Coordinates of C-alpha atoms in Angstrom, one line a residue:
Chain E
M98 CA 16.6 7.7 -53.0
K99 CA 17.0 4.4 -50.5
K100 CA 18.8 6.1 -47.9
Y101 CA 17.0 8.9 -47.5
V102 CA 13.4 6.7 -47.7
C103 CA 14.7 5.2 -44.5
N104 CA 15.8 8.2 -43.1
S105 CA 12.2 9.6 -43.6
V106 CA 10.9 6.4 -41.8
K107 CA 13.2 6.5 -39.0
Y108 CA 12.7 10.9 -38.3
I109 CA 8.6 9.9 -39.1
Y110 CA 8.5 7.4 -36.2
L111 CA 10.5 8.9 -33.7
F112 CA 8.2 12.2 -34.1
L113 CA 5.1 10.5 -34.1
G114 CA 6.5 9.0 -30.6
C115 CA 7.4 12.0 -29.9
L116 CA 3.5 13.9 -30.1
L117 CA 1.9 10.1 -28.4
I118 CA 4.5 10.7 -25.1
A119 CA 3.4 14.1 -25.6
L120 CA 0.2 14.6 -25.8
P121 CA -1.0 13.2 -22.5
L122 CA 1.3 15.3 -20.5
Y123 CA 0.0 18.5 -22.8
L124 CA -3.6 17.3 -22.3
T125 CA -2.6 16.7 -18.5
I126 CA -1.3 20.1 -18.1
A127 CA -2.9 22.3 -20.2
N128 CA -7.0 21.4 -18.7
A129 CA -5.3 22.0 -15.2
M130 CA -5.4 25.5 -16.2
K131 CA -9.2 25.9 -17.8
T132 CA -12.2 26.1 -15.7
P133 CA -14.8 23.0 -16.8
Q134 CA -17.0 25.5 -18.6
Q135 CA -13.7 25.5 -20.7
L136 CA -12.5 22.2 -20.5
S137 CA -16.1 21.2 -22.4
Q138 CA -15.9 23.8 -24.7
N139 CA -12.3 22.5 -26.2
F140 CA -10.2 19.9 -24.5
F141 CA -7.3 20.4 -27.1
A142 CA -6.8 24.5 -26.3
L143 CA -4.3 25.7 -25.1
P144 CA -5.6 27.3 -21.9
E145 CA -6.6 31.1 -21.9
S146 CA -5.0 32.2 -18.8
F147 CA -2.4 31.5 -16.2
Y148 CA -5.3 29.8 -14.3
L149 CA -4.0 28.4 -10.9
N150 CA -6.7 28.4 -8.6
N151 CA -7.3 24.4 -9.6
F152 CA -4.2 23.9 -8.0
A153 CA -4.7 26.0 -5.2
E154 CA -7.8 24.2 -4.7
V155 CA -6.4 20.7 -4.5
I156 CA -3.8 22.0 -2.5
S157 CA -5.9 23.1 0.2
K158 CA -8.8 21.3 0.1
A159 CA -6.8 18.3 0.2
N160 CA -3.9 18.6 2.5
F161 CA -2.0 17.8 -0.9
F162 CA 1.3 18.9 1.3
R163 CA 0.4 15.8 4.2
Y164 CA 0.4 13.1 1.6
A165 CA 3.7 14.9 -0.6
F166 CA 5.4 14.9 3.2
N167 CA 4.5 11.0 3.7
S168 CA 5.6 10.0 0.1
V169 CA 8.8 11.7 0.8
F170 CA 9.8 10.5 4.1
I171 CA 8.8 7.1 2.9
T172 CA 10.8 7.5 -0.3
V173 CA 13.9 8.9 1.8
V174 CA 13.8 6.7 4.6
G175 CA 13.3 3.3 2.0
V176 CA 15.8 3.9 0.1
A177 CA 18.6 5.2 3.2
L178 CA 17.3 1.7 4.7
I179 CA 18.2 -0.1 1.3
Q180 CA 21.2 1.8 0.9
I181 CA 22.6 0.1 4.7
I182 CA 21.3 -3.7 4.7
V183 CA 22.7 -4.4 0.3
P184 CA 25.9 -3.5 0.5
F185 CA 26.1 -5.3 4.1
T186 CA 24.2 -8.4 2.6
A187 CA 25.8 -8.4 -0.7
F188 CA 29.2 -8.1 0.0
P189 CA 29.8 -10.8 2.2
I190 CA 27.4 -13.2 -0.3
A191 CA 29.7 -12.1 -3.1
R192 CA 33.1 -13.1 -1.5
R193 CA 31.8 -16.3 0.6
M194 CA 29.7 -18.2 -1.4
G195 CA 32.1 -20.0 -3.3
T196 CA 33.9 -21.6 -0.2
E197 CA 30.6 -21.7 2.5
P198 CA 27.3 -23.2 2.8
Y199 CA 25.7 -20.2 4.6
F200 CA 26.8 -17.9 2.6
K201 CA 26.0 -19.8 -1.3
F202 CA 22.3 -20.7 0.9
L203 CA 22.0 -17.2 1.9
F204 CA 21.9 -15.8 -2.3
Y205 CA 19.9 -18.4 -3.5
F206 CA 17.6 -17.9 0.2
I207 CA 17.2 -14.3 -1.4
T208 CA 17.3 -14.4 -5.6
I209 CA 14.8 -16.8 -5.6
G210 CA 12.3 -14.6 -4.8
I211 CA 12.4 -12.7 -8.1
F212 CA 9.9 -15.3 -9.3
V213 CA 7.6 -14.6 -6.7
P214 CA 4.7 -12.6 -7.4
F215 CA 3.9 -9.6 -5.1
E216 CA 0.3 -11.3 -5.3
V217 CA 1.2 -14.1 -3.3
K218 CA 2.7 -12.4 -0.5
M219 CA 0.2 -9.8 -0.6
L220 CA -2.8 -11.1 1.8
P221 CA -1.0 -13.2 4.3
L222 CA 1.6 -9.8 4.4
V223 CA -1.7 -7.2 5.3
K224 CA -2.2 -10.2 8.3
L225 CA 1.3 -10.9 9.4
M226 CA 1.6 -6.3 9.6
S227 CA -1.7 -5.9 11.3
S228 CA -1.1 -9.0 13.9
I229 CA 2.0 -7.0 14.9
H230 CA 0.4 -4.0 14.7
M231 CA 2.4 -2.6 11.2
L232 CA 0.2 -1.1 9.3
N233 CA 1.3 2.1 9.1
P234 CA 4.7 4.6 7.4
I235 CA 7.7 2.8 9.2
G236 CA 5.8 -0.8 8.1
L237 CA 5.5 -0.1 5.1
I238 CA 9.0 0.9 4.8
L239 CA 10.3 -1.8 6.3
L240 CA 8.7 -3.8 3.6
Y241 CA 10.4 -2.0 0.8
A242 CA 13.7 -2.8 2.5
C243 CA 12.6 -6.3 2.1
G244 CA 11.0 -5.9 -1.2
A245 CA 13.8 -4.8 -3.1
L246 CA 16.3 -6.9 -1.6
C247 CA 16.1 -10.0 -4.1
Q248 CA 16.7 -8.2 -7.3
D249 CA 18.9 -5.4 -5.3
I250 CA 21.4 -8.7 -4.1
F251 CA 21.0 -10.5 -7.4
L252 CA 23.1 -7.1 -8.9
M253 CA 24.6 -6.9 -6.2
V254 CA 26.5 -9.7 -6.1
G255 CA 26.9 -9.7 -9.7
Y256 CA 28.9 -6.7 -9.5
I257 CA 31.1 -7.0 -6.9
K258 CA 32.1 -10.8 -8.4
T259 CA 33.3 -9.0 -11.1
I260 CA 36.1 -6.6 -9.4
P261 CA 39.3 -8.4 -8.5
R262 CA 40.1 -8.6 -4.4
D263 CA 43.3 -7.2 -4.5
M264 CA 42.8 -4.7 -2.4
E265 CA 40.3 -5.7 0.6
E266 CA 43.7 -8.7 1.0
A267 CA 46.4 -6.0 0.7
S268 CA 44.5 -3.9 3.4
A269 CA 44.0 -6.8 5.4
I270 CA 47.4 -7.4 5.8
D271 CA 48.1 -4.0 6.6
G272 CA 46.3 -5.0 9.6
C273 CA 42.7 -3.2 8.7
N274 CA 40.0 -5.0 10.3
R275 CA 37.2 -6.3 8.1
I276 CA 34.7 -3.2 9.3
Q277 CA 37.8 -0.8 8.5
T278 CA 37.8 -3.0 5.1
I279 CA 34.8 -3.1 4.1
W280 CA 33.9 0.9 5.1
K281 CA 37.2 2.2 3.4
I282 CA 37.9 0.1 0.5
A283 CA 34.4 -2.6 -0.2
F284 CA 31.5 1.1 -0.1
P285 CA 34.0 3.2 -2.5
I286 CA 34.0 0.4 -4.7
M287 CA 29.8 -0.4 -4.7
K288 CA 29.4 3.2 -5.3
P289 CA 28.5 2.9 -8.9
M290 CA 25.9 0.3 -8.4
L291 CA 24.8 2.1 -5.2
A292 CA 23.7 4.9 -7.2
T293 CA 21.8 2.4 -10.4
L294 CA 20.1 0.8 -6.8
L295 CA 19.1 4.3 -5.6
I296 CA 17.6 5.6 -8.5
K297 CA 16.0 2.1 -9.5
D298 CA 14.5 2.0 -5.5
T299 CA 13.7 5.5 -5.4
L300 CA 11.4 6.1 -8.4
W301 CA 10.2 2.1 -7.9
I302 CA 9.2 3.1 -4.4
W303 CA 7.8 6.5 -5.0
N304 CA 5.1 5.5 -7.6
D305 CA 3.9 2.5 -6.0
F306 CA 0.4 2.3 -5.7
M307 CA -0.4 -1.8 -4.3
M308 CA 1.3 -1.7 -1.0
P309 CA 0.5 1.7 0.2
L310 CA -3.0 0.4 -1.0
L311 CA -2.5 -2.5 1.3
I312 CA -0.7 -1.1 4.3
L313 CA -1.7 2.6 4.9
N314 CA -5.8 2.7 3.1
V315 CA -6.7 2.4 6.7
S316 CA -6.1 6.3 7.7
D317 CA -6.0 9.7 5.4
K318 CA -3.5 10.7 7.5
Y319 CA -0.9 7.8 6.1
W320 CA -1.7 8.3 2.5
T321 CA 0.7 8.5 -0.1
L322 CA 0.7 11.0 -3.2
P323 CA -0.6 7.9 -6.2
L324 CA -2.8 7.0 -3.0
F325 CA -4.1 10.2 -2.9
Q326 CA -4.5 10.1 -6.5
Y327 CA -6.8 7.2 -6.4
N328 CA -8.9 7.7 -3.6
F329 CA -9.2 11.5 -5.0
K330 CA -11.0 10.5 -7.7
G331 CA -14.3 9.1 -6.6
T332 CA -14.5 12.8 -4.1
Y333 CA -14.4 15.2 -7.1
S334 CA -15.8 13.4 -9.8
V335 CA -18.0 16.3 -10.3
D336 CA -15.2 18.8 -10.6
F337 CA -13.0 17.3 -12.7
T338 CA -10.6 20.1 -13.7
L339 CA -9.7 19.6 -10.5
A340 CA -8.5 15.8 -11.1
F341 CA -6.1 17.3 -13.7
A342 CA -4.7 19.5 -11.4
A343 CA -4.2 16.9 -9.3
F344 CA -2.3 14.3 -11.5
S345 CA -0.5 17.4 -13.0
L346 CA 1.1 17.9 -8.9
S347 CA 2.1 14.8 -9.6
I348 CA 4.2 15.0 -13.2
I349 CA 5.4 18.5 -13.0
P350 CA 7.7 17.8 -9.6
M351 CA 9.0 14.6 -12.0
M352 CA 9.7 16.5 -15.1
L353 CA 11.9 18.8 -12.9
V354 CA 13.8 16.2 -11.8
F355 CA 14.1 14.9 -14.8
I356 CA 15.0 17.6 -16.7
F357 CA 18.1 18.2 -14.3
A358 CA 19.2 14.8 -13.4
Q359 CA 18.0 13.0 -17.0
K360 CA 22.0 11.4 -17.7
K361 CA 22.4 10.2 -14.5
I362 CA 19.1 8.6 -14.4
M363 CA 19.3 6.5 -17.7
G364 CA 22.9 6.4 -17.0
G365 CA 22.4 4.5 -13.7
L366 CA 19.6 2.1 -15.1
T367 CA 22.0 0.9 -18.1
T368 CA 25.2 0.7 -16.1
G369 CA 24.0 -1.8 -13.4
A370 CA 21.0 -3.7 -15.2
V371 CA 23.2 -4.5 -18.5
K372 CA 25.9 -7.0 -16.5
S373 CA 23.2 -8.9 -15.0
Chain K
M26 CA 53.0 -15.1 1.3
Q27 CA 51.1 -18.1 1.4
K28 CA 50.4 -18.6 5.3
K29 CA 49.0 -14.4 5.3
K30 CA 46.7 -15.0 2.4
K31 CA 45.1 -18.1 4.6
A32 CA 44.8 -16.0 7.7
Y33 CA 43.2 -12.6 5.6
K34 CA 40.6 -16.0 4.1
G35 CA 39.4 -16.8 7.7
A36 CA 40.0 -12.9 8.7
G37 CA 36.8 -11.1 9.5
R38 CA 34.7 -14.7 9.1
A39 CA 32.6 -13.9 12.3
T40 CA 31.9 -10.4 11.4
D41 CA 30.4 -11.2 7.8
F42 CA 28.4 -13.9 8.9
L43 CA 27.4 -10.8 11.5
I44 CA 26.5 -8.3 9.2
T45 CA 24.1 -10.3 6.8
I46 CA 22.3 -11.1 9.6
P47 CA 19.9 -8.1 10.0
G48 CA 19.0 -8.8 5.6
F49 CA 18.5 -12.4 6.2
L50 CA 15.8 -11.9 9.0
L51 CA 14.1 -9.4 7.2
Y52 CA 14.0 -11.4 4.2
S53 CA 13.1 -14.2 6.2
F54 CA 10.5 -12.7 8.2
L55 CA 8.4 -10.4 5.8
F56 CA 9.1 -12.4 3.0
M57 CA 9.3 -15.9 3.1
V58 CA 6.8 -16.0 6.1
P59 CA 4.0 -14.4 4.5
V60 CA 4.4 -16.8 1.2
C61 CA 4.9 -20.0 3.8
M62 CA 1.6 -18.7 5.7
G63 CA -0.2 -18.1 1.5
F64 CA 0.7 -22.0 1.2
Y65 CA -0.8 -22.8 4.3
Y66 CA -4.3 -20.3 4.0
S67 CA -4.4 -21.8 0.5
L68 CA -5.2 -25.6 1.7
T69 CA -7.7 -23.6 4.0
D70 CA -11.1 -22.1 3.7
W71 CA -10.4 -19.1 5.4
N72 CA -12.4 -16.2 5.4
G73 CA -9.7 -13.4 6.5
V74 CA -11.9 -12.4 9.3
S75 CA -13.7 -15.3 11.5
K76 CA -11.5 -16.9 14.4
N77 CA -12.4 -20.4 12.9
Y78 CA -11.8 -22.0 10.0
N79 CA -11.7 -25.4 8.1
F80 CA -8.5 -26.9 6.7
V81 CA -9.6 -28.2 3.5
G82 CA -6.7 -30.2 1.1
I83 CA -6.0 -29.4 -2.2
Q84 CA -10.0 -28.4 -2.7
N85 CA -9.6 -24.8 -3.3
Y86 CA -7.2 -26.1 -6.0
I87 CA -9.4 -28.3 -7.3
K88 CA -12.6 -26.1 -7.6
L89 CA -10.1 -23.2 -9.3
F90 CA -10.2 -25.3 -12.5
S91 CA -13.9 -25.5 -12.8
D92 CA -14.3 -22.0 -11.6
S93 CA -15.8 -19.4 -15.2
R94 CA -14.5 -16.7 -13.4
F95 CA -11.2 -17.2 -12.9
L96 CA -10.6 -18.8 -16.0
G97 CA -12.1 -16.6 -17.4
S98 CA -9.8 -13.4 -15.7
L99 CA -6.5 -16.3 -16.5
G100 CA -7.5 -15.8 -19.7
F101 CA -7.5 -12.6 -20.0
T102 CA -3.9 -12.4 -17.9
V103 CA -2.2 -14.1 -20.2
K104 CA -3.8 -12.8 -23.2
Y105 CA -2.8 -9.3 -22.2
T106 CA 0.6 -10.8 -20.8
V107 CA 1.2 -11.6 -24.4
L108 CA 0.6 -8.6 -26.1
L109 CA 2.2 -6.6 -23.5
I110 CA 5.4 -8.3 -23.8
I111 CA 5.1 -8.4 -28.0
G112 CA 4.4 -5.1 -27.5
V113 CA 6.9 -3.8 -25.7
V114 CA 10.1 -6.1 -26.7
V115 CA 8.7 -4.7 -30.7
I116 CA 8.6 -1.1 -29.6
S117 CA 11.5 -0.5 -27.0
L118 CA 13.5 -2.5 -29.8
T119 CA 12.7 -0.8 -32.8
T120 CA 12.9 2.7 -30.6
A121 CA 16.5 1.2 -29.6
L122 CA 17.3 0.6 -33.2
I123 CA 16.8 3.7 -34.6
L124 CA 18.3 5.4 -31.8
N125 CA 21.3 3.8 -32.6
S126 CA 21.7 4.5 -35.9
K127 CA 23.1 8.0 -37.0
I128 CA 20.6 10.6 -36.8
R129 CA 19.8 13.8 -35.3
C130 CA 19.2 14.8 -31.6
G131 CA 19.4 11.6 -31.0
D132 CA 20.2 12.8 -26.9
F133 CA 16.6 14.5 -27.3
F134 CA 14.7 11.7 -29.0
R135 CA 16.3 9.2 -25.8
S136 CA 15.4 11.7 -22.9
M137 CA 11.5 11.8 -24.5
F138 CA 11.1 8.6 -25.3
F139 CA 12.6 7.8 -21.6
F140 CA 10.4 10.2 -19.2
P141 CA 7.2 7.9 -18.7
A142 CA 9.5 5.4 -16.7
V143 CA 9.5 8.3 -14.2
L144 CA 6.0 8.5 -13.5
S145 CA 3.5 6.9 -11.2
L146 CA 1.5 4.2 -12.7
M147 CA -1.6 5.1 -11.5
T148 CA -1.4 8.6 -12.6
V149 CA -0.5 7.0 -16.2
G150 CA -3.1 5.2 -15.6
L151 CA -6.2 7.7 -15.0
I152 CA -4.9 10.3 -17.2
F153 CA -5.6 7.9 -19.8
K154 CA -8.7 7.5 -18.1
E155 CA -9.4 10.5 -18.8
I156 CA -8.0 10.9 -22.4
Y157 CA -10.5 7.9 -23.1
Y158 CA -13.6 9.3 -21.8
R159 CA -12.7 12.7 -23.3
A160 CA -10.3 12.8 -26.2
V161 CA -10.6 10.0 -27.8
P162 CA -14.1 10.1 -29.0
L163 CA -13.7 13.6 -30.6
I164 CA -10.6 12.3 -32.4
G165 CA -13.0 9.3 -33.4
E166 CA -15.5 11.8 -35.1
W167 CA -13.1 14.2 -36.5
L168 CA -11.2 11.1 -38.3
N169 CA -14.8 9.5 -38.8
I170 CA -13.2 6.3 -37.2
E171 CA -15.7 3.8 -36.1
V172 CA -14.9 1.7 -33.1
L173 CA -13.3 5.4 -31.7
K174 CA -16.3 7.4 -31.4
T175 CA -17.7 5.6 -27.7
N176 CA -15.6 5.8 -24.8
I177 CA -13.5 2.5 -25.6
L178 CA -13.2 1.6 -22.0
S179 CA -16.6 0.4 -21.6
N180 CA -16.6 -1.9 -24.8
P181 CA -15.7 -5.3 -23.5
D182 CA -14.1 -6.2 -26.5
L183 CA -12.1 -3.0 -26.7
A184 CA -11.4 -2.3 -23.2
I185 CA -8.2 -4.6 -22.9
Y186 CA -6.9 -2.6 -26.0
G187 CA -7.2 0.7 -24.2
I188 CA -6.1 -1.0 -21.0
L189 CA -2.2 -2.0 -23.3
F190 CA -2.0 0.9 -25.1
A191 CA -1.3 2.5 -22.0
N192 CA 0.6 0.2 -19.8
I193 CA 3.0 -0.3 -23.2
W194 CA 3.3 3.9 -23.2
T195 CA 4.8 3.7 -19.9
A196 CA 6.6 0.3 -19.8
S197 CA 8.6 0.7 -22.9
A198 CA 10.6 3.3 -21.7
I199 CA 13.4 1.3 -19.3
P200 CA 13.7 -1.7 -21.7
M201 CA 14.3 0.9 -24.9
V202 CA 17.0 2.2 -22.9
L203 CA 18.3 -0.7 -21.5
F204 CA 18.5 -2.5 -25.0
Y205 CA 20.3 0.9 -26.1
A206 CA 22.8 0.2 -24.1
G207 CA 23.1 -3.3 -25.5
L208 CA 23.1 -2.4 -29.0
K209 CA 26.0 -0.2 -28.4
N210 CA 28.3 -3.5 -27.0
V211 CA 28.1 -4.9 -30.3
P212 CA 31.3 -4.3 -31.5
M213 CA 31.5 -1.8 -35.1
D214 CA 33.8 -4.2 -36.8
L215 CA 31.2 -7.1 -37.3
Y216 CA 28.4 -4.9 -39.1
E217 CA 31.6 -4.4 -41.5
A218 CA 32.6 -7.1 -42.1
A219 CA 29.5 -8.4 -42.5
S220 CA 28.7 -5.8 -45.3
I221 CA 31.5 -6.1 -47.1
D222 CA 30.3 -10.2 -47.5
G223 CA 27.4 -8.6 -48.2
A224 CA 25.1 -9.3 -45.6
T225 CA 21.7 -7.7 -46.1
F226 CA 20.1 -5.7 -43.4
W227 CA 18.1 -8.9 -41.6
Q228 CA 20.7 -11.3 -42.1
K229 CA 23.0 -8.7 -40.4
F230 CA 20.3 -8.2 -37.6
K231 CA 19.8 -11.4 -37.2
S232 CA 23.2 -12.9 -36.5
I233 CA 25.1 -10.4 -35.0
T234 CA 22.9 -8.1 -33.3
V235 CA 20.7 -10.3 -31.6
P236 CA 22.9 -12.5 -30.0
Y237 CA 24.5 -9.1 -28.2
I238 CA 21.2 -8.3 -26.9
L239 CA 19.5 -11.6 -25.3
P240 CA 20.3 -11.0 -22.0
T241 CA 19.1 -7.9 -22.4
F242 CA 15.9 -9.6 -24.1
S243 CA 15.8 -12.3 -21.4
M244 CA 15.3 -9.8 -19.0
V245 CA 13.0 -7.9 -20.1
F246 CA 10.9 -10.7 -20.9
I247 CA 11.4 -12.2 -17.4
L248 CA 10.2 -8.3 -16.0
Q249 CA 6.7 -8.0 -18.4
L250 CA 6.3 -11.4 -17.4
K251 CA 6.1 -10.6 -14.2
A252 CA 4.3 -7.4 -14.4
G253 CA 2.1 -8.9 -17.2
L254 CA 0.9 -11.5 -15.5
G255 CA 0.5 -9.5 -11.9
V256 CA -1.3 -6.2 -13.9
F257 CA -3.0 -4.8 -11.3
D258 CA -2.4 -0.7 -10.6
Y259 CA -3.8 0.2 -14.7
I260 CA -6.9 -1.8 -14.1
M261 CA -7.5 -0.5 -10.8
A262 CA -7.3 3.4 -12.2
L263 CA -8.6 2.4 -15.4
T264 CA -11.8 0.3 -15.8
G265 CA -11.6 -1.5 -11.9
G266 CA -12.3 -5.2 -13.9
G267 CA -15.4 -3.4 -16.0
P268 CA -17.3 -4.0 -17.8
G269 CA -18.9 -6.6 -16.6
G270 CA -15.7 -8.0 -15.6
A271 CA -14.2 -8.4 -19.5
T272 CA -11.1 -7.1 -18.1
E273 CA -10.9 -8.8 -14.3
S274 CA -7.1 -9.8 -14.1
I275 CA -5.8 -12.3 -11.4
G276 CA -4.3 -9.9 -9.4
T277 CA -7.5 -7.3 -8.9
L278 CA -9.6 -10.9 -8.6
I279 CA -7.2 -12.2 -5.7
Y280 CA -7.5 -8.0 -4.0
K281 CA -11.3 -8.7 -4.6
G282 CA -11.4 -11.8 -3.8
A283 CA -10.0 -11.5 -0.1
F284 CA -11.2 -8.1 0.7
E285 CA -14.6 -7.2 -1.0
E286 CA -15.8 -10.8 -1.1
R287 CA -14.3 -12.5 1.9
R288 CA -12.9 -15.9 0.0
F289 CA -9.0 -15.3 1.9
G290 CA -8.2 -19.1 1.1
Y291 CA -9.9 -19.6 -2.1
A292 CA -8.0 -15.8 -3.4
V293 CA -4.3 -16.9 -1.9
A294 CA -4.6 -20.3 -4.1
E295 CA -5.5 -18.6 -7.2
S296 CA -2.3 -16.5 -6.4
I297 CA 0.4 -19.4 -5.9
V298 CA -1.2 -20.4 -9.4
L299 CA 0.4 -17.5 -10.5
L300 CA 3.3 -18.0 -8.7
V301 CA 3.4 -21.5 -10.4
M302 CA 2.7 -20.3 -13.5
I303 CA 5.2 -17.2 -13.6
A304 CA 8.2 -19.8 -12.5
A305 CA 7.9 -22.4 -14.8
I306 CA 7.6 -19.8 -17.9
S307 CA 10.9 -17.9 -15.9
L308 CA 13.0 -21.2 -15.9
I309 CA 12.2 -22.4 -19.6
Q310 CA 13.4 -19.2 -20.8
V311 CA 16.1 -18.6 -18.8
K312 CA 17.0 -22.2 -20.7
M313 CA 16.0 -21.6 -24.0
T314 CA 18.4 -18.3 -24.3
Q315 CA 21.5 -20.0 -21.9
N316 CA 23.2 -21.4 -24.6
K317 CA 22.1 -18.6 -27.5
E318 CA 23.8 -15.6 -25.8
V319 CA 27.7 -14.3 -26.1
N320 CA 30.2 -15.5 -23.6
E321 CA 32.4 -12.7 -22.8

């Protein structure tokens, strides 16, 4: 009897949780397919027809593809840069920080940044970037590569330390030089953690709002999707169904990606994080 | 053999040094330089645009602690962070414990609860803003709950809970999978042994589960602490700091102070206070949990 009650409570909790998560998403997508009149009549109802004009209008009026392209460009290049810098920095640190002061210093120098809130560097950063004329996507990409270092180096160094160095030593004895060793032996070893960082950093850069607001708000040709959503709310406040269409256009691609890659995303985020 | 090992240690030392240089330079220039510039500006009265400014020493810091607006937003931010951490930990841990017990469709529920993690904070914030404006009052009428009948974001006492709800909605997702993975590490035979010895659910939780998930807890705690004390996206999306400054967080105060009100040096001083708070609390937390974790 007790077990039965206990199980019911569990399922009620899970169903309520699912309802709470699904309802906002349903409302967003359903209302994106209504006219303003239909929306004010009944906010909760299913759309009467498969009405796509709102989407068409957002895409055509607001230069949506340009912003989508900016987001994709910044995310892809930023993540690629991180995936190159992190292993090249983390590997020597992990292997040498025990014996050599420079690498030990570098480890603490970089990881101490985990405790620094973004607000501290945000204002000087804008001044610095504008003084070197970097208030553009390239500047933003460099900032992402730099901002990811603290946590990524911390995770990657921790990961490499759990792997014995036998293979690297063997390859060195067999006559590989250091670059060959890193390329052929160390990279494959680091792959699981690189996958974790790939997922973590992609989600972060794709969804980030504050850095684009600071660095890219100078011109609307640089806007990313989150920045577009933020600026969009002011422009079309009268035609509010358009706002829902704009939200849906940001949710639906993530839903599709999630449906196909959910195992990888969840697995990736946990392998990396739990160890540390 | 011994000789070869030694040769290996020396080999590639220069290469190792060289390949860390790009990371080192990038980090120094774009992270440490701004932080140091921040410390310096916090000691000046610079407004962010003019060519001249004066060095004023720690005057900004002295002024901060008698500034009712700063203290108000500090109070708001601390309250927000405490509630955020409690909310996220309770919800994600409860969900993980339930998902880790024997239930049907576990994979489906796990995916469902994780989904908010992939959405942008800005989008979620704006969606909840519309929902508080259009849907919640209707539900309030329907269930006849007085407080929900008006837009809770325009009520100075309730707006914080509106923001928190949206924040917890997304922020619980990743801690949930982290706790879930942590719970999978607990050896099952420990639970069985405890059951045979007649331990209650609470005793088992306290003595077996908690030590195993403590490292995960530390990480969740520090990440949420940083997110809560630095909260920005949700406030910009939901209330913009209103009504009447009731939801002004330190993050939005710094942003507005520097870019809208032209008090650059002062705003940077505010951010340094934030840094000291985060560093101090993190340090205490790390020290407190260090001795209690399970060492594998």
